[in-house]
Short mmCIF file of C-alpha atoms and ligand atoms in Angstrom, two decimals:
data_model
loop_
_atom_site.label_atom_id
_atom_site.label_comp_id
_atom_site.label_asym_id
_atom_site.label_seq_id
_atom_site.Cartn_x
_atom_site.Cartn_y
_atom_site.Cartn_z
CA MET A 1 -37.95 -15.95 68.70
CA ARG A 2 -41.43 -16.81 69.92
CA ASP A 3 -40.27 -16.83 73.56
CA ILE A 4 -38.45 -13.50 73.14
CA GLN A 5 -41.57 -11.97 71.65
CA LYS A 6 -43.66 -12.86 74.70
CA LYS A 7 -41.82 -10.08 76.62
CA ASP A 8 -42.53 -6.32 76.43
CA PRO A 9 -42.99 -4.26 74.32
CA PHE A 10 -45.82 -6.08 72.58
CA PRO A 11 -45.62 -7.71 70.08
CA TYR A 12 -41.86 -7.77 69.41
CA GLY A 13 -40.37 -8.26 72.89
CA ASP A 14 -36.73 -7.41 73.41
CA ALA A 15 -35.77 -8.56 69.91
CA LEU A 16 -36.72 -5.01 68.94
CA CYS A 17 -33.53 -2.95 68.48
CA VAL A 18 -35.06 0.50 67.90
CA PRO A 19 -37.66 2.55 69.84
CA LEU A 20 -41.15 1.30 69.00
CA GLU A 21 -42.13 4.64 67.46
CA GLU A 22 -39.54 4.13 64.70
CA VAL A 23 -41.34 1.00 63.48
CA THR A 24 -43.34 1.69 60.31
CA GLU A 25 -43.98 -1.83 58.97
CA TYR A 26 -45.58 -4.88 60.54
CA ARG A 27 -45.29 -8.32 58.94
CA GLN A 28 -45.35 -11.87 60.22
CA THR A 29 -43.97 -15.22 59.09
CA SER A 30 -46.21 -17.61 57.22
CA GLY A 31 -44.67 -20.50 59.17
CA THR A 32 -46.61 -23.68 58.63
CA THR A 33 -47.08 -24.56 62.30
CA GLY A 34 -47.89 -22.70 65.47
CA GLN A 35 -47.44 -19.10 66.44
CA PRO A 36 -46.00 -16.78 63.76
CA VAL A 37 -42.89 -14.67 64.35
CA TYR A 38 -43.64 -10.93 64.24
CA GLN A 39 -41.36 -8.78 62.11
CA PRO A 40 -41.00 -5.02 62.60
CA ASP A 41 -39.18 -2.80 60.11
CA THR A 42 -38.31 0.89 60.18
CA TRP A 43 -38.78 3.08 57.11
CA GLN A 44 -35.03 2.76 56.48
CA ASP A 45 -35.45 -1.06 56.63
CA TRP A 46 -38.29 -0.84 54.15
CA GLU A 47 -36.15 1.14 51.73
CA TRP A 48 -33.50 -1.55 52.25
CA TRP A 49 -36.04 -4.25 51.30
CA ALA A 50 -36.86 -2.36 48.10
CA GLU A 51 -33.18 -2.00 47.27
CA CYS A 52 -32.56 -5.75 47.83
CA TRP A 53 -35.42 -6.51 45.43
CA ALA A 54 -34.22 -3.93 42.92
CA TYR A 55 -30.93 -5.88 42.69
CA LEU A 56 -32.73 -9.12 42.01
CA LEU A 57 -35.24 -7.73 39.51
CA TRP A 58 -32.52 -5.91 37.56
CA ALA A 59 -30.51 -9.17 37.41
CA GLN A 60 -33.62 -10.90 36.03
CA GLY A 61 -33.92 -8.38 33.21
CA TYR A 62 -36.61 -6.09 34.67
CA ARG A 63 -36.31 -2.61 33.17
CA PRO A 64 -38.35 0.63 33.42
CA LYS A 65 -40.38 -0.29 30.30
CA ASP A 66 -41.78 -3.39 32.02
CA ARG A 67 -45.38 -3.54 33.18
CA VAL A 68 -45.34 -5.89 36.17
CA PHE A 69 -48.49 -7.68 37.28
CA ILE A 70 -48.52 -8.86 40.90
CA PRO A 71 -51.29 -11.41 41.57
CA PHE A 72 -50.82 -11.32 45.33
CA GLY A 73 -53.25 -10.93 48.21
CA TYR A 74 -51.63 -7.92 49.91
CA ASN A 75 -51.72 -8.78 53.62
CA VAL A 76 -49.54 -9.43 56.69
CA PHE A 77 -47.07 -11.58 54.73
CA VAL A 78 -44.14 -9.69 53.24
CA ALA A 79 -43.71 -11.79 50.08
CA PHE A 80 -44.50 -9.66 47.05
CA TRP A 81 -44.99 -6.39 48.93
CA ALA A 82 -41.23 -5.97 48.67
CA GLY A 83 -41.32 -7.10 45.02
CA HIS A 84 -43.88 -4.38 44.39
CA TYR A 85 -41.70 -1.64 45.94
CA GLY A 86 -38.52 -3.00 44.31
CA ALA A 87 -40.12 -2.92 40.86
CA GLU A 88 -41.32 0.65 41.46
CA LYS A 89 -37.84 1.65 42.57
CA LEU A 90 -36.46 0.35 39.23
CA GLY A 91 -39.00 2.44 37.37
CA CYS A 92 -41.25 -0.41 36.26
CA GLU A 93 -44.99 0.15 36.11
CA VAL A 94 -46.64 -1.99 38.77
CA VAL A 95 -50.16 -3.39 38.53
CA PRO A 96 -51.40 -4.66 41.93
CA GLY A 97 -53.68 -7.63 41.30
CA GLY A 98 -54.71 -7.86 44.96
CA VAL A 99 -58.36 -8.73 45.46
CA LEU A 100 -59.04 -9.95 41.93
CA ASP A 101 -59.76 -13.66 41.48
CA THR A 102 -57.63 -15.76 39.14
CA LYS A 103 -59.82 -15.27 36.07
CA ALA A 104 -60.00 -11.52 36.55
CA ARG A 105 -56.23 -11.42 36.96
CA ILE A 106 -55.71 -13.24 33.66
CA LEU A 107 -58.08 -10.87 31.90
CA LYS A 108 -56.21 -7.89 33.39
CA ILE A 109 -52.86 -9.26 32.15
CA GLN A 110 -54.41 -9.67 28.70
CA GLU A 111 -56.05 -6.24 28.73
CA LEU A 112 -52.90 -4.37 29.81
CA GLY A 113 -50.32 -6.45 27.96
CA ALA A 114 -48.35 -7.00 31.17
CA THR A 115 -44.77 -8.19 30.57
CA ALA A 116 -43.78 -9.68 33.92
CA LEU A 117 -45.39 -11.64 36.73
CA MET A 118 -44.50 -12.64 40.30
CA GLY A 119 -45.92 -15.52 42.33
CA THR A 120 -45.42 -18.90 43.94
CA PRO A 121 -44.71 -21.70 41.42
CA THR A 122 -47.90 -23.43 42.57
CA TYR A 123 -50.02 -20.38 41.86
CA ILE A 124 -48.37 -19.49 38.54
CA LEU A 125 -48.96 -23.06 37.28
CA GLY A 126 -52.53 -22.91 38.61
CA MET A 127 -53.13 -19.64 36.75
CA ALA A 128 -51.95 -21.21 33.49
CA ASP A 129 -54.27 -24.15 34.09
CA THR A 130 -57.26 -21.86 34.76
CA ALA A 131 -56.53 -19.78 31.65
CA LYS A 132 -56.24 -22.80 29.39
CA ASN A 133 -58.92 -25.11 30.73
CA GLN A 134 -61.57 -22.75 32.07
CA MET A 135 -61.20 -19.66 29.88
CA GLY A 136 -59.90 -20.95 26.55
CA ILE A 137 -56.93 -18.54 26.77
CA ASP A 138 -53.48 -19.93 26.00
CA PRO A 139 -51.11 -18.24 28.50
CA ALA A 140 -48.23 -18.79 26.07
CA GLU A 141 -49.92 -16.30 23.76
CA LEU A 142 -50.17 -13.60 26.41
CA THR A 143 -47.43 -10.94 26.67
CA ILE A 144 -45.67 -12.15 29.84
CA ASN A 145 -41.97 -12.65 29.07
CA LYS A 146 -40.52 -13.20 32.56
CA ILE A 147 -41.80 -14.62 35.84
CA THR A 148 -40.20 -14.31 39.27
CA CYS A 149 -41.08 -17.25 41.48
CA ALA A 150 -40.66 -17.31 45.25
CA GLY A 151 -42.16 -18.85 48.37
CA GLU A 152 -41.61 -22.46 47.30
CA PRO A 153 -38.68 -24.34 45.75
CA GLY A 154 -40.42 -25.03 42.38
CA ALA A 155 -38.51 -22.62 40.14
CA GLY A 156 -35.28 -24.27 41.29
CA ILE A 157 -36.58 -27.74 40.36
CA PRO A 158 -35.72 -28.21 36.65
CA SER A 159 -38.87 -30.09 35.60
CA THR A 160 -41.22 -27.65 37.37
CA LYS A 161 -39.37 -24.67 35.91
CA LYS A 162 -39.67 -26.18 32.43
CA ARG A 163 -43.42 -26.70 32.84
CA ILE A 164 -43.96 -23.07 33.87
CA GLU A 165 -41.72 -21.74 31.08
CA THR A 166 -43.57 -23.82 28.48
CA ALA A 167 -47.02 -22.91 29.76
CA TRP A 168 -46.33 -19.15 29.73
CA ASN A 169 -43.70 -19.01 26.96
CA ALA A 170 -41.64 -16.92 29.40
CA LYS A 171 -38.37 -17.12 31.31
CA VAL A 172 -38.79 -18.25 34.91
CA TYR A 173 -36.42 -17.06 37.62
CA ASP A 174 -36.09 -18.34 41.15
CA HIS A 175 -35.81 -16.21 44.27
CA ALA A 176 -35.43 -17.31 47.88
CA GLY A 177 -36.03 -14.91 50.75
CA ALA A 178 -37.62 -14.91 54.17
CA THR A 179 -39.50 -12.51 56.41
CA GLU A 180 -36.93 -12.61 59.22
CA ILE A 181 -33.97 -12.42 56.83
CA GLY A 182 -34.83 -10.41 53.70
CA ALA A 183 -34.47 -10.92 49.93
CA TRP A 184 -31.14 -12.71 50.20
CA SER A 185 -30.83 -14.48 46.84
CA TYR A 186 -31.81 -14.46 43.21
CA GLU A 187 -31.36 -16.30 39.96
CA CYS A 188 -30.01 -13.98 37.23
CA SER A 189 -31.05 -13.91 33.57
CA HIS A 190 -28.19 -16.30 32.67
CA GLN A 191 -29.98 -19.01 34.68
CA PRO A 192 -26.86 -20.59 36.23
CA ALA A 193 -28.88 -23.51 37.69
CA GLY A 194 -28.62 -21.90 41.07
CA LEU A 195 -29.05 -18.71 43.07
CA HIS A 196 -26.70 -15.76 43.48
CA VAL A 197 -26.35 -14.72 47.11
CA ASN A 198 -27.32 -11.02 47.31
CA GLU A 199 -23.91 -10.30 48.85
CA ALA A 200 -24.28 -6.53 48.85
CA PHE A 201 -26.72 -6.98 51.73
CA PHE A 202 -26.12 -10.40 53.28
CA LEU A 203 -23.34 -12.56 54.64
CA VAL A 204 -24.02 -16.24 54.00
CA GLU A 205 -22.12 -19.06 55.68
CA ILE A 206 -22.68 -22.79 55.27
CA GLU A 207 -22.44 -24.94 58.37
CA ASP A 208 -21.96 -28.69 58.47
CA ILE A 209 -25.14 -30.09 60.05
CA ASP A 210 -23.34 -32.69 62.19
CA THR A 211 -20.12 -30.93 63.22
CA GLY A 212 -20.96 -27.20 63.02
CA GLU A 213 -17.82 -26.66 60.92
CA ILE A 214 -18.03 -23.82 58.36
CA ILE A 215 -17.89 -25.20 54.82
CA THR A 216 -16.03 -23.01 52.33
CA GLU A 217 -15.42 -25.44 49.48
CA PRO A 218 -17.93 -26.20 46.69
CA GLY A 219 -19.88 -29.44 46.56
CA ARG A 220 -20.52 -30.02 50.28
CA ARG A 221 -24.01 -29.46 51.60
CA GLY A 222 -24.83 -27.83 54.89
CA LYS A 223 -27.33 -25.45 56.42
CA MET A 224 -27.34 -21.74 55.81
CA ILE A 225 -26.29 -19.34 58.57
CA ILE A 226 -27.10 -15.82 57.44
CA THR A 227 -26.58 -12.24 58.60
CA ALA A 228 -28.45 -9.22 57.21
CA LEU A 229 -25.89 -6.42 57.04
CA ASP A 230 -28.09 -3.31 57.12
CA ARG A 231 -31.38 -4.17 58.75
CA MET A 232 -32.14 -2.23 61.92
CA ALA A 233 -35.40 -2.93 63.76
CA GLN A 234 -35.05 -6.68 64.25
CA PRO A 235 -31.85 -7.74 62.52
CA CYS A 236 -30.90 -11.36 62.00
CA VAL A 237 -27.33 -12.06 63.03
CA ARG A 238 -25.98 -15.53 62.19
CA PHE A 239 -29.58 -16.74 61.81
CA ASP A 240 -30.07 -20.49 61.37
CA SER A 241 -32.41 -20.59 58.38
CA LYS A 242 -32.52 -24.41 58.10
CA ASP A 243 -32.14 -24.06 54.32
CA ILE A 244 -29.85 -26.71 52.83
CA ILE A 245 -27.37 -25.23 50.34
CA GLU A 246 -23.95 -25.75 48.74
CA TRP A 247 -21.49 -23.49 46.92
CA ALA A 248 -21.23 -23.86 43.14
CA PRO A 249 -17.70 -24.53 41.84
CA ASP A 250 -17.73 -21.82 39.17
CA SER A 251 -18.67 -18.16 38.99
CA CYS A 252 -21.64 -17.16 36.83
CA SER A 253 -21.34 -16.32 33.13
CA CYS A 254 -23.30 -13.09 33.76
CA GLY A 255 -20.14 -11.55 35.22
CA ARG A 256 -21.52 -10.87 38.69
CA THR A 257 -19.04 -11.77 41.40
CA PHE A 258 -21.74 -12.59 43.97
CA ARG A 259 -21.32 -16.28 44.74
CA VAL A 260 -23.72 -18.89 43.36
CA LEU A 261 -25.46 -21.66 45.30
CA LYS A 262 -25.67 -24.78 43.17
CA GLY A 263 -29.28 -25.82 42.60
CA GLY A 264 -30.52 -22.96 44.83
CA VAL A 265 -32.08 -24.03 48.12
CA VAL A 266 -32.01 -27.81 47.75
CA GLY A 267 -34.14 -28.54 50.80
CA ARG A 268 -35.09 -27.57 54.31
CA ALA A 269 -33.49 -29.27 57.28
CA ASP A 270 -37.10 -29.64 58.57
CA ASP A 271 -38.53 -31.23 55.40
CA ILE A 272 -35.91 -33.85 54.81
CA THR A 273 -37.20 -36.90 56.56
CA LYS A 274 -36.21 -40.53 56.93
CA VAL A 275 -38.58 -43.04 55.38
CA LYS A 276 -37.75 -46.75 55.56
CA GLY A 277 -34.31 -45.65 56.76
CA VAL A 278 -33.63 -43.59 53.62
CA LEU A 279 -33.35 -39.77 53.58
CA LEU A 280 -36.15 -38.36 51.43
CA ALA A 281 -36.48 -34.77 50.15
CA PRO A 282 -40.01 -34.03 48.84
CA SER A 283 -38.48 -31.93 46.04
CA ALA A 284 -36.95 -35.08 44.53
CA ILE A 285 -40.45 -36.54 44.00
CA GLU A 286 -41.63 -33.29 42.41
CA GLU A 287 -38.68 -33.36 40.00
CA VAL A 288 -39.62 -36.91 38.89
CA VAL A 289 -43.39 -36.40 38.55
CA ARG A 290 -43.08 -33.21 36.52
CA SER A 291 -40.38 -34.63 34.24
CA ILE A 292 -42.81 -37.21 32.84
CA ASN A 293 -45.03 -36.24 29.91
CA GLY A 294 -48.61 -37.34 30.37
CA LEU A 295 -48.74 -36.60 34.10
CA GLY A 296 -50.50 -33.48 35.43
CA ASP A 297 -48.77 -30.87 37.60
CA GLU A 298 -50.46 -31.99 40.81
CA PHE A 299 -49.42 -34.86 43.02
CA GLU A 300 -49.66 -35.92 46.65
CA VAL A 301 -47.33 -37.96 48.83
CA ILE A 302 -48.56 -39.72 51.95
CA VAL A 303 -46.19 -41.45 54.36
CA GLU A 304 -47.83 -43.70 56.94
CA LYS A 305 -47.23 -46.61 59.23
CA ALA A 306 -48.29 -50.02 57.99
CA GLY A 307 -47.81 -52.35 60.99
CA ASP A 308 -44.09 -52.28 61.79
CA ALA A 309 -43.20 -51.02 58.33
CA GLU A 310 -43.69 -47.70 56.56
CA LYS A 311 -45.59 -47.11 53.36
CA ILE A 312 -45.39 -44.25 50.85
CA THR A 313 -48.37 -43.58 48.62
CA LEU A 314 -47.88 -41.33 45.61
CA LYS A 315 -51.03 -39.98 43.94
CA VAL A 316 -50.65 -38.55 40.44
CA GLU A 317 -52.99 -37.33 37.71
CA LEU A 318 -53.03 -38.85 34.24
CA MET A 319 -53.70 -36.28 31.50
CA THR A 320 -56.85 -37.07 29.51
CA ASP A 321 -54.95 -37.39 26.22
CA SER A 322 -52.45 -39.85 27.76
CA ILE A 323 -54.82 -42.48 29.16
CA ASP A 324 -53.77 -45.09 26.59
CA GLN A 325 -50.09 -44.66 27.59
CA ARG A 326 -50.70 -45.41 31.24
CA GLN A 327 -48.51 -48.53 31.36
CA SER A 328 -45.46 -46.84 29.91
CA ILE A 329 -45.96 -43.78 32.12
CA GLU A 330 -46.25 -46.03 35.17
CA SER A 331 -43.03 -47.87 34.40
CA GLN A 332 -41.14 -44.60 33.75
CA LEU A 333 -42.42 -43.30 37.07
CA ILE A 334 -41.35 -46.43 38.98
CA ASP A 335 -37.87 -46.38 37.39
CA GLN A 336 -37.23 -42.69 37.93
CA LEU A 337 -38.45 -42.75 41.53
CA ARG A 338 -36.15 -45.68 42.28
CA ILE A 339 -33.17 -43.90 40.68
CA LYS A 340 -33.79 -40.48 42.24
CA THR A 341 -35.08 -41.43 45.70
CA ASN A 342 -34.10 -45.06 46.34
CA LEU A 343 -37.61 -45.87 47.55
CA ARG A 344 -40.64 -47.85 46.42
CA TYR A 345 -44.11 -46.29 46.27
CA ASP A 346 -47.72 -47.40 46.05
CA LEU A 347 -48.82 -45.52 42.94
CA LYS A 348 -52.38 -44.28 42.53
CA PHE A 349 -53.54 -42.75 39.26
CA PHE A 350 -56.37 -40.22 39.20
CA ASP A 351 -58.23 -38.45 36.42
CA TYR A 352 -56.91 -35.03 35.50
CA GLY A 353 -58.39 -32.32 37.75
CA THR A 354 -59.29 -34.50 40.73
CA LEU A 355 -56.38 -33.91 43.17
CA PRO A 356 -56.53 -30.78 45.36
CA ARG A 357 -55.44 -27.45 43.85
CA TYR A 358 -53.64 -24.87 45.98
CA GLU A 359 -53.95 -21.09 45.85
CA VAL A 360 -50.57 -20.07 47.25
CA LYS A 361 -48.28 -22.60 48.92
CA ALA A 362 -49.02 -26.25 48.36
CA LYS A 363 -49.23 -29.00 50.98
CA ARG A 364 -48.44 -32.03 48.85
CA PHE A 365 -46.35 -33.96 51.37
CA LYS A 366 -48.29 -35.56 54.22
CA ASP A 367 -46.44 -37.39 56.96
CA MET A 368 -49.07 -39.30 58.93
CA ARG A 369 -46.61 -41.29 61.06
CA LYS A 370 -46.76 -39.03 64.10
CA LYS A 371 -50.56 -39.07 64.35
ZN1 LIG B 401 -25.43 -14.62 37.15
#
C-alpha cells in the first residue's frame, strides 16, 4: 500500500478508485511503525461507515434514548469518528468529549448522566483509575451502563473485560475494525464470547497460515482475509489483515445469523512471536495478570537476549491493600503463566501506580532482541 501511494495523485496513488474530487474524508492508519497508509472515503463511503456502526451499536443495545459520551481526541484516526456518526444515525444523543482531559470528561459524564461510553480498553480502565484514585468518584456509581471497546484486544480478553465491567458497573462489548477495512465485527448484547462478523457489509475468509487453504470448519485458526462489499474510494478486496481468528461452532443465542468468531481476534500474525522456541501471544499474559486479585491493571513484558539464551521479564504492580499476600500472589502468577504460556518469567513487583500509564493504545510488550 505504501509503495502504491507514492504514485500520483498525491497522497493516495493509483489505489484511488474514484476521481479525487469525490473524496470527502481523509484518514490514516495508526500503524505502530513507519509510514501510515492514507485512506480516502467518498461521502457515500462515509454513510456506509455510519451504517456499519449503526448495526454494531444496535446489537449492543444502543437505542435513541441513550446519551453517548465519546472521550476521543478527534483527529486523523478514524476510530470513534465512525462511532460518533453511527450513534447519531441510530438517534442517540452524542456528547463529543474531544479536547477535555480525563478529569473533565469524568465530570461531564457525571453532570449529564451519560449512559454509554466508547474507548480503548486501556483508556477506559485508566479513566476508572483516575476517577477513583484522584477524584474520589466511584465510576460504578456513575450512570454508564454499556461501554464499546475497540482499538485493542482487551474487551475480548475475559479477565480484562471483567475488570472494566466491575469498575464501571456496566456491560462491556468488544468491536474490531480497521481504517483500511471498516467496522467489520461486533460483540452483541448476548456476549457470545466472540465477535459477530458484520456480514451485511463484509466477506470474511480464514486462510491457513502455512498452506493458504481456506478454512471453513470451526476450531481451526488462521488469518483473516477480508473484502468490504460496498466501499468505493479505496476498497479492500481480499485484504490480508493479519488478524488471527477461528469460526465458533455454534450460532449466537441472540438469533442473528451473522457468523461468530470464537474469542474474537485472538492475536495478530505480527504480534505472535517465538520466545525460547515457544509461540507467545502477549494477550495470554494479559489474561493471566488481570485474572489475579491483588495485582494492578498495568504490567510490562520485556524479552531480551541473555548470552545465548532469552529472558522474559514481567513487571507487575501489587495493590497497596494486598502487600501482605505477595507470596501467594507470586505463586499463583508463576503457576498460571506456566499453564497458559508454557514459559518461565523473571517477576518484578512494583508499588501500585509506578508502571507507565497509557492514554490510548498501550505498549506493554517490548521485544529488545533485535536491538
Ligand atoms: Zn449475537
